[in-house]
Coordinates of C-alpha atoms in Angstrom, one line a residue:
M1 CA 26.4 -1.8 -1.0
D2 CA 28.3 1.0 -3.3
L3 CA 27.1 3.8 -4.4
Q4 CA 27.6 5.7 -8.0
P5 CA 29.4 8.7 -6.9
I6 CA 27.1 11.0 -8.4
A7 CA 24.4 9.6 -6.0
E8 CA 26.4 10.4 -3.0
D9 CA 26.9 14.3 -4.7
Y10 CA 23.4 14.5 -4.4
F11 CA 23.2 13.8 -0.7
K12 CA 25.0 17.1 0.2
K13 CA 22.8 18.9 -2.5
I14 CA 19.5 17.8 -0.5
E15 CA 20.3 18.2 2.8
E16 CA 21.4 21.6 1.8
I17 CA 18.4 22.7 0.1
Y18 CA 16.1 20.9 2.7
N19 CA 18.0 23.3 5.6
S20 CA 17.9 26.4 4.0
E21 CA 14.1 26.3 2.8
I22 CA 12.9 25.1 6.2
K23 CA 14.5 28.2 7.5
N24 CA 13.3 30.2 5.1
G25 CA 9.6 29.0 6.0
T26 CA 9.2 27.0 2.8
S27 CA 6.4 25.0 2.8
I28 CA 7.1 20.9 2.8
I29 CA 5.4 20.4 -0.6
D30 CA 7.5 23.0 -2.2
I31 CA 10.5 21.7 -0.9
A32 CA 9.7 18.3 -2.1
N33 CA 9.0 19.9 -5.4
M34 CA 12.7 21.4 -5.5
L35 CA 14.3 18.2 -4.3
T36 CA 12.6 16.1 -7.0
E37 CA 13.8 19.0 -9.7
I38 CA 17.3 18.7 -8.9
V39 CA 17.7 14.8 -9.1
P40 CA 17.9 13.1 -12.2
A41 CA 16.5 10.1 -11.3
H42 CA 16.5 8.4 -14.5
E43 CA 20.3 8.6 -14.8
F44 CA 20.9 6.3 -11.4
S45 CA 21.0 2.7 -11.0
V46 CA 18.1 1.2 -8.9
V47 CA 20.4 0.7 -5.8
S48 CA 21.2 4.6 -6.0
K49 CA 17.4 5.5 -6.2
V50 CA 16.8 3.8 -2.9
H51 CA 19.5 5.3 -1.2
I52 CA 18.3 8.8 -2.4
S53 CA 14.9 7.9 -1.3
E54 CA 16.3 6.9 1.9
K55 CA 18.0 10.4 2.3
I56 CA 14.9 12.5 1.8
L57 CA 12.5 9.9 4.0
T58 CA 14.9 10.2 6.7
L59 CA 15.0 14.3 6.4
F60 CA 11.3 14.9 6.5
T61 CA 9.6 14.7 10.0
K62 CA 6.8 12.7 11.0
E63 CA 4.1 16.1 10.5
Q64 CA 5.9 16.6 7.1
R65 CA 5.4 13.3 6.0
K66 CA 1.7 13.6 7.2
E67 CA 1.4 16.8 4.8
L68 CA 3.1 15.0 2.0
A69 CA 0.7 12.3 2.3
T70 CA -2.3 14.5 2.4
E71 CA -1.0 16.0 -0.6
L72 CA -0.6 12.8 -2.2
L73 CA -4.0 11.6 -1.9
E74 CA -5.7 14.8 -2.8
E75 CA -3.6 14.8 -5.8
Q76 CA -3.9 11.3 -7.0
V77 CA -7.0 10.0 -5.3
I78 CA -9.5 13.2 -5.0
R79 CA -8.7 15.6 -8.3
Q80 CA -7.7 12.5 -10.2
R81 CA -11.2 10.8 -9.8
K82 CA -12.8 14.1 -10.4
K83 CA -11.1 14.3 -13.7
L84 CA -11.6 10.3 -14.6
N85 CA -15.1 10.8 -13.7
H86 CA -15.4 13.8 -16.5
W87 CA -13.7 11.5 -19.1
S88 CA -16.1 8.3 -17.9
T89 CA -19.2 10.1 -18.5
I90 CA -18.4 11.0 -22.1
T91 CA -16.6 7.7 -22.8
A92 CA -18.2 5.1 -20.5
Q93 CA -14.7 3.7 -19.8
S94 CA -13.8 2.9 -16.2
A95 CA -12.9 5.9 -13.9
Q96 CA -11.2 3.3 -11.2
I97 CA -7.7 4.6 -10.5
D98 CA -5.1 2.3 -9.8
T99 CA -4.5 2.4 -6.2
G100 CA -1.6 -0.3 -6.2
Y101 CA 1.5 2.4 -6.9
I102 CA -0.5 4.9 -4.6
A103 CA -0.6 2.6 -1.7
Q104 CA 3.3 2.0 -2.0
H105 CA 3.9 5.5 -2.0
L106 CA 1.6 6.4 0.8
V107 CA 3.3 3.2 2.8
S108 CA 6.6 4.6 2.2
L109 CA 5.6 8.2 3.2
Q110 CA 4.3 6.6 6.7
T111 CA 6.9 4.3 7.3
Q112 CA 10.1 6.1 6.0
I113 CA 10.9 2.6 4.0
P114 CA 11.6 3.2 0.6
G115 CA 10.4 0.7 -2.2
Q116 CA 12.7 -1.2 -4.7
G117 CA 13.6 1.4 -6.9
M118 CA 11.7 0.3 -10.0
R119 CA 8.2 -1.1 -11.8
G120 CA 7.6 -4.9 -11.9
K121 CA 8.0 -7.9 -9.7
G122 CA 10.2 -7.9 -6.4
D123 CA 9.9 -6.7 -3.0
D124 CA 7.3 -3.4 -2.4
L125 CA 9.6 -2.3 0.2
C126 CA 13.0 -2.4 0.2
D127 CA 13.2 -4.1 3.4
G128 CA 11.1 -7.2 2.0
S129 CA 7.9 -6.2 3.1
E130 CA 4.6 -6.5 0.7
V131 CA 2.0 -3.7 0.2
K132 CA -1.5 -5.1 -1.0
S133 CA -4.1 -2.4 -2.0
A134 CA -7.8 -3.1 -2.2
N135 CA -9.8 -0.4 -4.0
F136 CA -13.8 0.1 -3.5
L137 CA -14.1 3.5 -5.6
D138 CA -15.8 3.2 -9.0
S139 CA -15.4 -0.6 -9.4
M140 CA -18.4 -1.7 -9.7
D141 CA -19.3 -4.7 -12.2
K142 CA -21.9 -4.9 -14.7
K143 CA -24.2 -7.0 -12.0
G144 CA -23.4 -3.9 -9.5
A145 CA -21.1 -5.9 -7.5
V146 CA -18.3 -4.6 -5.6
A147 CA -15.9 -7.2 -4.2
P148 CA -12.4 -5.8 -4.3
R149 CA -9.4 -8.1 -2.3
W150 CA -6.3 -8.8 -1.2
N151 CA -4.5 -11.0 -3.4
F152 CA -1.8 -13.3 -2.4
T153 CA -0.8 -15.2 -5.8
A154 CA 2.0 -17.6 -5.9
V155 CA 3.7 -19.7 -8.8
T156 CA 5.6 -21.6 -6.6
K157 CA 5.8 -23.5 -3.1
A158 CA 8.5 -21.3 -1.9
I159 CA 6.9 -18.0 -2.8
M160 CA 3.6 -19.4 -1.4
E161 CA 5.5 -20.3 2.0
R162 CA 7.2 -16.7 1.9
F163 CA 3.9 -15.2 3.3
L164 CA 4.6 -16.3 6.7
E165 CA 8.1 -14.7 6.5
Y166 CA 7.4 -11.1 5.5
P167 CA 8.9 -8.3 7.9
S168 CA 5.4 -6.9 7.6
V169 CA 2.2 -7.0 5.4
Y170 CA 0.8 -3.5 4.6
L171 CA -2.9 -3.9 3.8
L172 CA -4.5 -0.8 2.1
S173 CA -8.1 -0.2 1.6
M174 CA -9.7 2.9 -0.3
D175 CA -13.2 2.9 0.2
L176 CA -16.0 5.0 1.4
N177 CA -16.7 5.8 5.0
S178 CA -20.1 5.8 6.9
N179 CA -20.8 9.4 5.5
N180 CA -20.1 8.2 2.0
K181 CA -17.0 10.0 1.6
F182 CA -13.7 8.8 0.6
R183 CA -11.7 7.0 3.0
T184 CA -8.4 5.3 3.0
R185 CA -6.8 2.9 5.9
I186 CA -3.5 0.8 6.2
W187 CA -3.0 -1.7 8.6
K188 CA 0.5 -3.1 9.3
V189 CA 0.0 -7.0 9.8
N190 CA 2.9 -9.3 11.2
V191 CA 1.9 -12.3 10.1
Q192 CA 4.3 -14.6 12.4
K193 CA 2.3 -12.8 15.7
H194 CA -1.3 -12.7 14.2
E195 CA -2.4 -16.3 15.5
T196 CA -5.6 -16.1 13.6
L197 CA -4.0 -15.1 10.1
K198 CA -1.3 -17.6 10.5
E199 CA -3.5 -20.6 11.4
R200 CA -5.7 -19.9 8.7
Y201 CA -3.0 -19.1 6.4
I202 CA -1.6 -22.9 7.3
E203 CA -4.7 -24.4 6.9
W204 CA -5.2 -22.8 3.4
M205 CA -1.7 -24.2 2.5
N206 CA -2.5 -27.7 3.7
K207 CA -5.9 -28.1 2.1
L208 CA -5.2 -26.2 -1.2
G209 CA -1.9 -24.7 -1.7
Y210 CA 0.5 -27.8 -1.4
R211 CA -1.8 -30.0 -3.1
K212 CA -2.0 -27.5 -6.2
F213 CA 1.7 -27.7 -6.4
S214 CA 2.1 -31.0 -6.1
N215 CA 0.3 -31.7 -9.3
N216 CA 3.3 -30.3 -11.2
N217 CA 1.5 -28.6 -13.7
E218 CA 2.5 -25.1 -13.3
E219 CA -0.8 -24.2 -11.3
S220 CA -0.6 -21.0 -9.4
V221 CA -2.6 -20.5 -6.0
N222 CA -4.2 -17.5 -4.7
F223 CA -4.7 -16.5 -1.1
Q224 CA -7.6 -14.2 -0.8
L225 CA -8.6 -11.5 1.9
F226 CA -11.7 -9.4 2.0
P227 CA -11.1 -6.1 3.4
P228 CA -13.5 -4.5 5.7
H229 CA -17.1 -3.5 4.1
S230 CA -17.0 -0.1 2.5
G231 CA -19.4 2.3 4.4
T232 CA -18.9 0.6 7.5
E233 CA -16.8 1.1 10.5
E234 CA -15.6 -2.9 10.5
T235 CA -12.1 -3.4 11.2
F236 CA -11.6 -6.8 10.2
A237 CA -10.8 -8.7 7.0
R238 CA -12.4 -11.9 6.0
H239 CA -11.9 -15.2 4.4
G240 CA -13.7 -18.4 3.6
N241 CA -17.2 -18.9 1.8
G242 CA -18.7 -21.3 4.1
R243 CA -19.3 -23.8 1.5
A244 CA -18.6 -27.6 2.0
N245 CA -15.7 -27.6 -0.3
G246 CA -14.3 -24.4 0.7
F247 CA -13.2 -22.7 4.1
Q248 CA -15.5 -21.8 6.9
K249 CA -15.8 -18.1 7.0
L250 CA -13.7 -16.4 9.3
N251 CA -13.1 -13.0 10.9
I252 CA -9.4 -11.5 11.0
E253 CA -9.4 -8.7 13.1
L254 CA -6.9 -6.1 12.2
E255 CA -7.2 -3.6 15.1
N256 CA -6.6 -4.4 19.1
T257 CA -5.0 -7.4 18.4
N258 CA -1.6 -8.7 18.5
G259 CA 0.1 -9.0 15.2
S260 CA -2.0 -6.3 13.4
E261 CA -2.6 -2.4 14.1
L262 CA -3.9 0.4 12.2
I263 CA -1.0 2.9 11.1
F264 CA -3.1 5.2 8.7
R265 CA -6.5 6.6 8.2
A266 CA -7.6 9.4 5.9
D267 CA -11.2 10.7 5.3
E268 CA -12.6 13.5 2.8
I269 CA -14.3 16.1 4.2
D270 CA -15.5 19.1 2.1
G271 CA -13.2 18.3 -0.6
K272 CA -10.0 18.0 1.3
I273 CA -8.1 15.0 3.1
V274 CA -8.2 14.9 6.4
I275 CA -5.5 12.1 8.2
S276 CA -6.4 11.2 11.8
K277 CA -4.1 8.5 12.2
F278 CA -0.3 8.4 11.1

């Protein structure tokens, strides 16, 4: 895959700045700011953006990425929620933040896998993996219900079947811990190895998905997983409502099981983010 020459030139500049500032004892937050200031991202093709991201992410150590993840959550969630709640009190508009893109940034920092370099449809990560987020924060409806979910929507049979072929599915939940403070967790799921999830998805396709697509009326289908309840230490997703015309209720374990593991956890403590799993 060819890169624009201008992008290749920046590789050397990025590495020089990083190595020099590390020797000077500059914080990784300040170094990251320096790197983004010298990179005119709007001038690059999508392919070049991805390769520059790969270069930067590869330079950062695990501890540095952990520090950057902390800053991302404090900046985009803790401080942002406080600002939005201020305006929400005045306007009665929603104070809910868009966690979808925050989730993708966070997963890239944790995995060192860049995104696709642009907004819109396509792979969430450049290796073809999928990122889904569920947000319990400030998401109460008029009836007081809070029911976020991980949605896997498909508009074609091929897209529906692709769920079984993703390299990984990253499931992120933003909610409250048992101390009623902000928490975010990320689970990395290999659907091909997670027998419980794979069997339920195949059952869902056979019972619902294929039938809808066979009608040829441009229907879409949506496989919904409900994340662990907010305010608990549950570690399982849920599927099925137990109704006669639906699917039996099923708990799908996300930890201590083949095909899924917790790869990230951060909690708010005294207004700061503390990462306990990275």
